[in-house]
Amino acid sequence: MFHDDLVTSIPANIPNTMSIDLYTRDTKKARSYAGYAHIDSTENPGSENHLFYWFFESQTCNPHVEAADQQELISDTPLLIWLNGGPGASSLLGLFLENGPLAIGDDAAGTVSVTSTTWNQEAHVVYWDQPLGTGYSHSDAGEFVKDEKALAGMFWEALQKFFGAHPEYARCPLYVCGESYAGKYVPAIALEIDERNRRQEGQHLDLRGISVGNGWIKPELSLRVLIDYAYTTGFLGIGQKESLYEDYAVFQAALHEGKLKKSTKLANDLVAKVLALGGDFDLYDVRRWDDLPMGALRAYLDSPAVKNALHVPTDVPWQCADNAGPVAEALVKDNTADCSGLYTELVDKGYKTLLYTGNFDTACGYQSTEEILDDLMRRKGPQEHAEWRNAPRLIWTQAQGNPKGFVRRRGKLTQVSVPDSGHQVPAFQPRVCREMLYNWLFDRPFAGYDPQQPLKPVNGESGQRKA
């Protein structure tokens, strides 16, 4: 079956002097689709909103065989939705810089290469630019979403359009994944899918779970942790820390009074002040002074040849921002709101949930996730709270070298802390992160040991238990 959103090949550099063939008459490496879900606007009747996607079929499927002839394999394969945060950050950052099958170099030509650590090795993956105004996604009427409910409703409609065009993937086990500000997007979208399924609206989507890396979930907590982390790592003096606590109290007061626009401004000012006092260290990795470089990605994605390959109109610019610009401005009242309760709902509904963190992120790292999950389990009652706290925290090991991570699991909730990583765990630890994801996705074991278990005798003598 021919699809008009099939990606046959893409330029391998900005000058378009070479190409990477994906699915041509002579070369069939992978089925990939890119284009738009066109959605009628409710705010501006008669106009449309356009959400961009780029899909990659799992490498476990055979691109030489028609989808209909391997439908069981396709339908049994998980489908991952990937969302970057910002607000305003294109999910093509995730594709090219974190977990996709393609990577772009920082050379002047913007050379694109095929990666060995892609998440579509054993799963279908679709990267969505959302909300409106992010990446290639745009609105005829210049519309932006202002809250998570509107965002989730529009995204559900986009999924309906996508699966309507590609019914061969409609029955796949579905997982909503993302990082950073997508810590808000992901649970809102998952609950929207759950609600629409329960109301039997549209195509039923087989939602199985969610995965969030370094999520911006409870900003009130993350901002306090930011101050403490910057102080602990020597970027703040004690007097500066105390002064920042005073600023934090002003922010808290605005937040608790429901003045969300004001609290977001105060939060942004607080983060800027912490960074300035610390010599402008990298918010996303306390070991660095600069964030991970985008290289030539903007120039590449704005090139007419790339847009043509991805079925994007040449007059549509690629937009990408991190908590700045019109996308962030429209979500100003959403930014500092607490969405941790959404995770409680998803856990209570029995969805598999993975929260993982890179331990050098100061924006929304390990401590805030740890305390969010502890509070989540506290809300469920004394017994479940005690069971969560007492659940083994395994040291996830490898045959040689340092631990890969620290893993705690109870029921369908999994938490992983990843050492030697900043905010974007798939970029800092690509192999470890993919193994972590697949262990969670396919219920594979995290090989390791519980350091609190009794020591195992070794040749008649006590020794460290590591198996």
Short mmCIF file of C-alpha atoms in Angstrom, two decimals, residues 109-447:
data_model
loop_
_atom_site.label_atom_id
_atom_site.label_comp_id
_atom_site.label_asym_id
_atom_site.label_seq_id
_atom_site.Cartn_x
_atom_site.Cartn_y
_atom_site.Cartn_z
CA ALA A 109 27.83 20.75 6.35
CA GLY A 110 25.57 19.28 9.05
CA THR A 111 26.37 15.69 8.09
CA VAL A 112 23.61 13.23 9.01
CA SER A 113 24.47 9.65 9.94
CA VAL A 114 22.66 6.51 11.05
CA THR A 115 22.94 5.67 14.76
CA SER A 116 23.36 2.34 16.54
CA THR A 117 21.47 3.31 19.69
CA THR A 118 18.06 4.15 18.25
CA TRP A 119 14.95 3.29 20.23
CA ASN A 120 13.28 1.85 17.12
CA GLN A 121 15.56 -1.18 17.21
CA GLU A 122 12.74 -3.16 18.87
CA ALA A 123 9.81 -0.71 18.88
CA HIS A 124 7.98 1.61 16.53
CA VAL A 125 8.71 5.25 17.42
CA VAL A 126 6.87 8.38 16.35
CA TYR A 127 8.20 11.86 17.12
CA TRP A 128 5.54 14.56 17.44
CA ASP A 129 6.08 18.31 17.34
CA GLN A 130 3.56 19.68 19.80
CA PRO A 131 1.96 21.84 21.06
CA LEU A 132 1.19 24.24 18.21
CA GLY A 133 4.08 26.53 17.36
CA THR A 134 6.66 23.84 18.16
CA GLY A 135 8.96 22.51 15.46
CA TYR A 136 7.09 22.23 12.17
CA SER A 137 3.64 22.31 13.84
CA HIS A 138 1.59 25.40 13.17
CA SER A 139 -1.86 26.95 13.07
CA ASP A 140 -3.57 28.71 10.16
CA ALA A 141 -4.94 31.29 12.61
CA GLY A 142 -1.80 31.65 14.74
CA GLU A 143 -3.39 29.64 17.56
CA PHE A 144 -1.54 28.36 20.66
CA VAL A 145 -2.75 26.08 23.43
CA LYS A 146 -3.06 27.55 26.92
CA ASP A 147 -3.53 24.49 29.14
CA GLU A 148 -2.89 20.76 29.28
CA LYS A 149 -6.53 19.81 28.70
CA ALA A 150 -6.66 21.64 25.38
CA LEU A 151 -3.24 20.28 24.46
CA ALA A 152 -4.22 16.69 25.26
CA GLY A 153 -7.53 16.94 23.40
CA MET A 154 -5.82 18.24 20.27
CA PHE A 155 -3.16 15.55 20.49
CA TRP A 156 -5.79 12.81 20.81
CA GLU A 157 -7.38 14.10 17.62
CA ALA A 158 -3.97 14.05 15.93
CA LEU A 159 -3.46 10.42 16.95
CA GLN A 160 -6.86 9.56 15.52
CA LYS A 161 -5.82 11.12 12.21
CA PHE A 162 -2.47 9.30 12.22
CA PHE A 163 -3.93 5.88 12.96
CA GLY A 164 -6.73 6.51 10.48
CA ALA A 165 -4.05 6.94 7.81
CA HIS A 166 -1.98 4.04 9.18
CA PRO A 167 -4.40 1.43 10.54
CA GLU A 168 -1.64 -1.18 10.43
CA TYR A 169 -0.23 0.40 13.62
CA ALA A 170 -3.54 1.16 15.37
CA ARG A 171 -3.55 -2.01 17.49
CA CYS A 172 0.03 -1.71 18.76
CA PRO A 173 0.61 -1.48 22.52
CA LEU A 174 0.97 2.29 22.99
CA TYR A 175 3.36 4.10 25.33
CA VAL A 176 3.58 7.87 25.76
CA CYS A 177 7.17 8.94 26.46
CA GLY A 178 9.00 12.21 26.90
CA GLU A 179 11.32 14.33 28.99
CA SER A 180 11.53 17.64 30.83
CA TYR A 181 8.39 19.77 30.34
CA ALA A 182 6.84 16.72 28.72
CA GLY A 183 6.55 15.59 32.34
CA LYS A 184 3.34 17.63 32.08
CA TYR A 185 2.38 16.67 28.52
CA VAL A 186 2.77 12.91 28.93
CA PRO A 187 0.34 12.23 31.82
CA ALA A 188 -2.22 14.69 30.46
CA ILE A 189 -2.20 12.97 27.06
CA ALA A 190 -2.29 9.49 28.61
CA LEU A 191 -5.31 10.39 30.73
CA GLU A 192 -7.03 11.92 27.69
CA ILE A 193 -6.52 8.66 25.79
CA ASP A 194 -7.81 6.71 28.80
CA GLU A 195 -10.92 8.91 29.06
CA ARG A 196 -11.71 8.70 25.33
CA ASN A 197 -11.25 4.92 25.42
CA ARG A 198 -13.66 4.65 28.35
CA ARG A 199 -16.21 6.79 26.49
CA GLN A 200 -15.66 4.62 23.41
CA GLU A 201 -14.85 7.61 21.26
CA GLY A 202 -12.91 7.20 18.03
CA GLN A 203 -10.36 4.48 17.38
CA HIS A 204 -9.58 2.61 20.59
CA LEU A 205 -5.90 3.07 21.44
CA ASP A 206 -4.18 0.28 23.36
CA LEU A 207 -2.52 2.52 25.95
CA ARG A 208 -0.20 0.49 28.18
CA GLY A 209 1.92 3.04 30.02
CA ILE A 210 4.07 6.14 30.20
CA SER A 211 7.76 6.93 30.52
CA VAL A 212 9.20 10.29 31.63
CA GLY A 213 12.83 11.31 31.95
CA ASN A 214 13.78 14.21 34.24
CA GLY A 215 10.22 15.48 34.29
CA TRP A 216 9.07 19.00 35.15
CA ILE A 217 6.24 17.74 37.33
CA LYS A 218 6.10 19.68 40.59
CA PRO A 219 7.92 22.98 40.00
CA GLU A 220 7.57 24.14 43.59
CA LEU A 221 9.71 21.20 44.64
CA SER A 222 12.14 21.36 41.72
CA LEU A 223 12.97 25.02 42.39
CA ARG A 224 13.83 24.34 46.03
CA VAL A 225 16.00 21.39 44.98
CA LEU A 226 17.74 23.61 42.40
CA ILE A 227 18.86 26.03 45.12
CA ASP A 228 20.04 23.22 47.37
CA TYR A 229 21.88 21.40 44.58
CA ALA A 230 23.67 24.56 43.44
CA TYR A 231 24.72 25.19 47.05
CA THR A 232 25.84 21.59 47.62
CA THR A 233 27.99 21.62 44.49
CA GLY A 234 29.69 24.88 45.44
CA PHE A 235 28.03 27.27 43.01
CA LEU A 236 26.42 29.26 45.84
CA GLY A 237 27.66 30.60 49.13
CA ILE A 238 25.58 30.27 52.29
CA GLY A 239 24.53 33.92 52.21
CA GLN A 240 23.47 33.63 48.59
CA LYS A 241 21.52 30.49 49.38
CA GLU A 242 19.64 32.24 52.20
CA SER A 243 18.86 35.21 49.93
CA LEU A 244 17.51 32.82 47.30
CA TYR A 245 15.34 31.16 49.92
CA GLU A 246 13.73 34.55 50.50
CA ASP A 247 13.03 34.89 46.78
CA TYR A 248 11.68 31.34 46.80
CA ALA A 249 9.24 32.24 49.60
CA VAL A 250 7.87 35.09 47.47
CA PHE A 251 7.41 32.66 44.58
CA GLN A 252 5.68 30.16 46.87
CA ALA A 253 3.27 32.80 48.15
CA ALA A 254 2.21 33.72 44.60
CA LEU A 255 1.82 30.04 43.70
CA HIS A 256 -0.30 29.22 46.75
CA GLU A 257 -2.49 32.25 46.06
CA GLY A 258 -3.21 30.86 42.59
CA LYS A 259 -1.40 33.70 40.81
CA LEU A 260 0.12 31.34 38.26
CA LYS A 261 1.23 33.94 35.73
CA LYS A 262 3.08 35.81 38.46
CA SER A 263 4.54 32.62 39.95
CA THR A 264 5.93 31.58 36.55
CA LYS A 265 7.69 34.93 36.14
CA LEU A 266 9.10 34.69 39.66
CA ALA A 267 10.23 31.11 39.00
CA ASN A 268 12.02 32.10 35.80
CA ASP A 269 13.68 35.02 37.59
CA LEU A 270 14.76 32.69 40.40
CA VAL A 271 16.37 30.21 38.00
CA ALA A 272 18.16 33.04 36.17
CA LYS A 273 19.50 34.38 39.48
CA VAL A 274 20.80 30.97 40.60
CA LEU A 275 22.62 30.53 37.29
CA ALA A 276 24.06 34.06 37.37
CA LEU A 277 25.37 33.63 40.92
CA GLY A 278 26.91 30.33 39.87
CA GLY A 279 28.76 31.77 36.89
CA ASP A 280 26.13 30.50 34.42
CA PHE A 281 26.70 26.78 34.86
CA ASP A 282 24.58 24.51 32.67
CA LEU A 283 21.15 24.15 34.24
CA TYR A 284 20.82 20.69 32.66
CA ASP A 285 24.21 19.32 33.71
CA VAL A 286 26.00 20.75 36.70
CA ARG A 287 29.33 19.48 35.30
CA ARG A 288 29.09 21.69 32.20
CA TRP A 289 29.01 25.36 31.31
CA ASP A 290 27.02 24.94 28.10
CA ASP A 291 23.99 22.85 27.17
CA LEU A 292 24.32 20.05 24.64
CA PRO A 293 24.91 21.67 21.24
CA MET A 294 22.28 21.48 18.50
CA GLY A 295 25.01 21.57 15.90
CA ALA A 296 23.67 22.37 12.45
CA LEU A 297 20.20 21.01 13.20
CA ARG A 298 18.33 24.29 12.73
CA ALA A 299 19.96 25.00 9.37
CA TYR A 300 19.34 21.40 8.28
CA LEU A 301 15.65 21.34 9.22
CA ASP A 302 15.07 24.76 7.65
CA SER A 303 16.51 23.65 4.30
CA PRO A 304 13.96 23.31 1.45
CA ALA A 305 15.27 19.85 0.50
CA VAL A 306 14.65 18.46 3.99
CA LYS A 307 11.19 20.00 4.18
CA ASN A 308 10.35 18.50 0.80
CA ALA A 309 11.50 15.06 1.97
CA LEU A 310 9.34 15.34 5.11
CA HIS A 311 6.26 16.78 3.32
CA VAL A 312 6.54 20.14 5.07
CA PRO A 313 5.61 23.34 3.17
CA THR A 314 8.74 25.33 2.39
CA ASP A 315 7.29 28.50 3.94
CA VAL A 316 6.84 26.81 7.35
CA PRO A 317 9.84 27.58 9.57
CA TRP A 318 11.20 25.05 12.07
CA GLN A 319 10.62 26.58 15.52
CA CYS A 320 12.49 25.44 18.61
CA ALA A 321 12.77 27.15 21.99
CA ASP A 322 13.35 26.23 25.62
CA ASN A 323 10.81 27.89 27.91
CA ALA A 324 10.73 31.01 25.77
CA GLY A 325 8.71 32.43 22.89
CA PRO A 326 4.99 32.24 22.10
CA VAL A 327 4.51 28.56 23.05
CA ALA A 328 5.83 29.17 26.56
CA GLU A 329 3.96 32.48 26.83
CA ALA A 330 0.68 30.76 26.01
CA LEU A 331 1.35 28.15 28.72
CA VAL A 332 2.38 30.71 31.32
CA LYS A 333 -0.36 29.63 33.75
CA ASP A 334 0.49 25.98 33.26
CA ASN A 335 4.23 26.24 33.86
CA THR A 336 4.40 26.27 37.64
CA ALA A 337 1.22 24.26 38.29
CA ASP A 338 1.65 20.93 40.07
CA CYS A 339 0.71 17.95 37.88
CA SER A 340 1.93 15.17 40.18
CA GLY A 341 -1.66 14.15 40.87
CA LEU A 342 -1.96 13.00 37.25
CA TYR A 343 0.69 10.38 37.91
CA THR A 344 -1.29 9.15 40.91
CA GLU A 345 -4.31 8.69 38.63
CA LEU A 346 -2.32 6.74 36.06
CA VAL A 347 -0.72 4.48 38.67
CA ASP A 348 -4.14 3.88 40.26
CA LYS A 349 -5.54 2.96 36.85
CA GLY A 350 -2.85 0.30 36.48
CA TYR A 351 -0.73 1.80 33.72
CA LYS A 352 2.96 0.91 33.62
CA THR A 353 4.92 3.97 34.71
CA LEU A 354 8.65 4.63 34.39
CA LEU A 355 10.32 7.72 35.82
CA TYR A 356 14.06 8.02 35.29
CA THR A 357 16.58 10.74 35.99
CA GLY A 358 20.14 11.73 35.17
CA ASN A 359 21.84 12.53 38.44
CA PHE A 360 23.64 15.73 37.33
CA ASP A 361 20.51 17.61 36.24
CA THR A 362 19.77 20.63 38.41
CA ALA A 363 16.50 21.59 36.67
CA CYS A 364 14.34 18.55 37.41
CA GLY A 365 16.60 15.78 38.55
CA TYR A 366 16.73 12.86 40.94
CA GLN A 367 15.76 14.42 44.28
CA SER A 368 12.56 16.02 43.03
CA THR A 369 11.49 12.79 41.30
CA GLU A 370 12.31 10.77 44.43
CA GLU A 371 10.22 13.06 46.63
CA ILE A 372 7.35 13.21 44.11
CA LEU A 373 7.12 9.42 44.04
CA ASP A 374 7.38 9.21 47.82
CA ASP A 375 4.50 11.66 48.15
CA LEU A 376 2.52 9.78 45.49
CA MET A 377 2.79 6.56 47.49
CA ARG A 378 2.02 8.38 50.74
CA ARG A 379 -1.29 9.49 49.25
CA LYS A 380 -2.16 5.86 48.57
CA GLY A 381 -2.01 4.99 52.27
CA PRO A 382 0.43 3.92 55.01
CA GLN A 383 0.79 0.34 53.80
CA GLU A 384 1.59 1.15 50.18
CA HIS A 385 3.86 3.98 51.28
CA ALA A 386 5.81 1.62 53.52
CA GLU A 387 5.98 -1.01 50.76
CA TRP A 388 7.40 1.54 48.33
CA ARG A 389 10.00 2.78 50.78
CA ASN A 390 11.00 -0.76 51.65
CA ALA A 391 11.11 -1.99 48.05
CA PRO A 392 14.65 -3.13 47.11
CA ARG A 393 16.73 -0.43 45.45
CA LEU A 394 18.87 -2.55 43.19
CA ILE A 395 22.30 -1.57 41.99
CA TRP A 396 21.99 -2.30 38.27
CA THR A 397 25.35 -3.68 37.25
CA GLN A 398 27.31 -4.47 34.13
CA ALA A 399 29.91 -7.17 33.59
CA GLN A 400 32.74 -4.67 33.98
CA GLY A 401 32.88 -1.08 35.10
CA ASN A 402 30.66 1.08 37.25
CA PRO A 403 26.94 0.56 37.90
CA LYS A 404 24.50 1.42 35.13
CA GLY A 405 21.92 2.74 37.54
CA PHE A 406 19.79 2.32 40.64
CA VAL A 407 16.42 0.67 40.18
CA ARG A 408 13.33 0.45 42.35
CA ARG A 409 10.17 -1.35 41.24
CA ARG A 410 6.86 -1.99 42.88
CA GLY A 411 3.91 -3.25 40.91
CA LYS A 412 3.78 -1.31 37.65
CA LEU A 413 5.82 1.64 38.95
CA THR A 414 9.54 1.74 38.12
CA GLN A 415 12.10 4.37 39.09
CA VAL A 416 15.65 4.48 37.71
CA SER A 417 18.48 6.84 38.61
CA VAL A 418 21.19 6.95 35.94
CA PRO A 419 24.73 7.95 36.98
CA ASP A 420 27.03 10.12 34.85
CA SER A 421 24.11 11.75 33.08
CA GLY A 422 22.62 15.18 32.81
CA HIS A 423 19.06 16.16 31.90
CA GLN A 424 18.88 14.39 28.51
CA VAL A 425 19.61 10.83 29.62
CA PRO A 426 19.28 9.27 26.12
CA ALA A 427 22.01 11.66 24.91
CA PHE A 428 24.41 11.23 27.83
CA GLN A 429 23.94 7.46 28.28
CA PRO A 430 22.38 6.21 25.03
CA ARG A 431 23.06 2.47 25.41
CA VAL A 432 22.20 2.33 29.09
CA CYS A 433 19.04 4.36 28.52
CA ARG A 434 17.81 2.14 25.70
CA GLU A 435 18.52 -1.00 27.74
CA MET A 436 16.64 0.54 30.66
CA LEU A 437 13.68 1.36 28.43
CA TYR A 438 13.56 -2.13 26.92
CA ASN A 439 13.91 -3.81 30.32
CA TRP A 440 10.87 -1.84 31.46
CA LEU A 441 8.96 -2.20 28.19
CA PHE A 442 9.45 -5.95 27.77
CA ASP A 443 9.60 -6.90 31.47
CA ARG A 444 13.24 -7.92 31.27
CA PRO A 445 15.27 -8.12 34.47
CA PHE A 446 17.62 -5.41 35.65
CA ALA A 447 20.64 -7.58 36.47
#
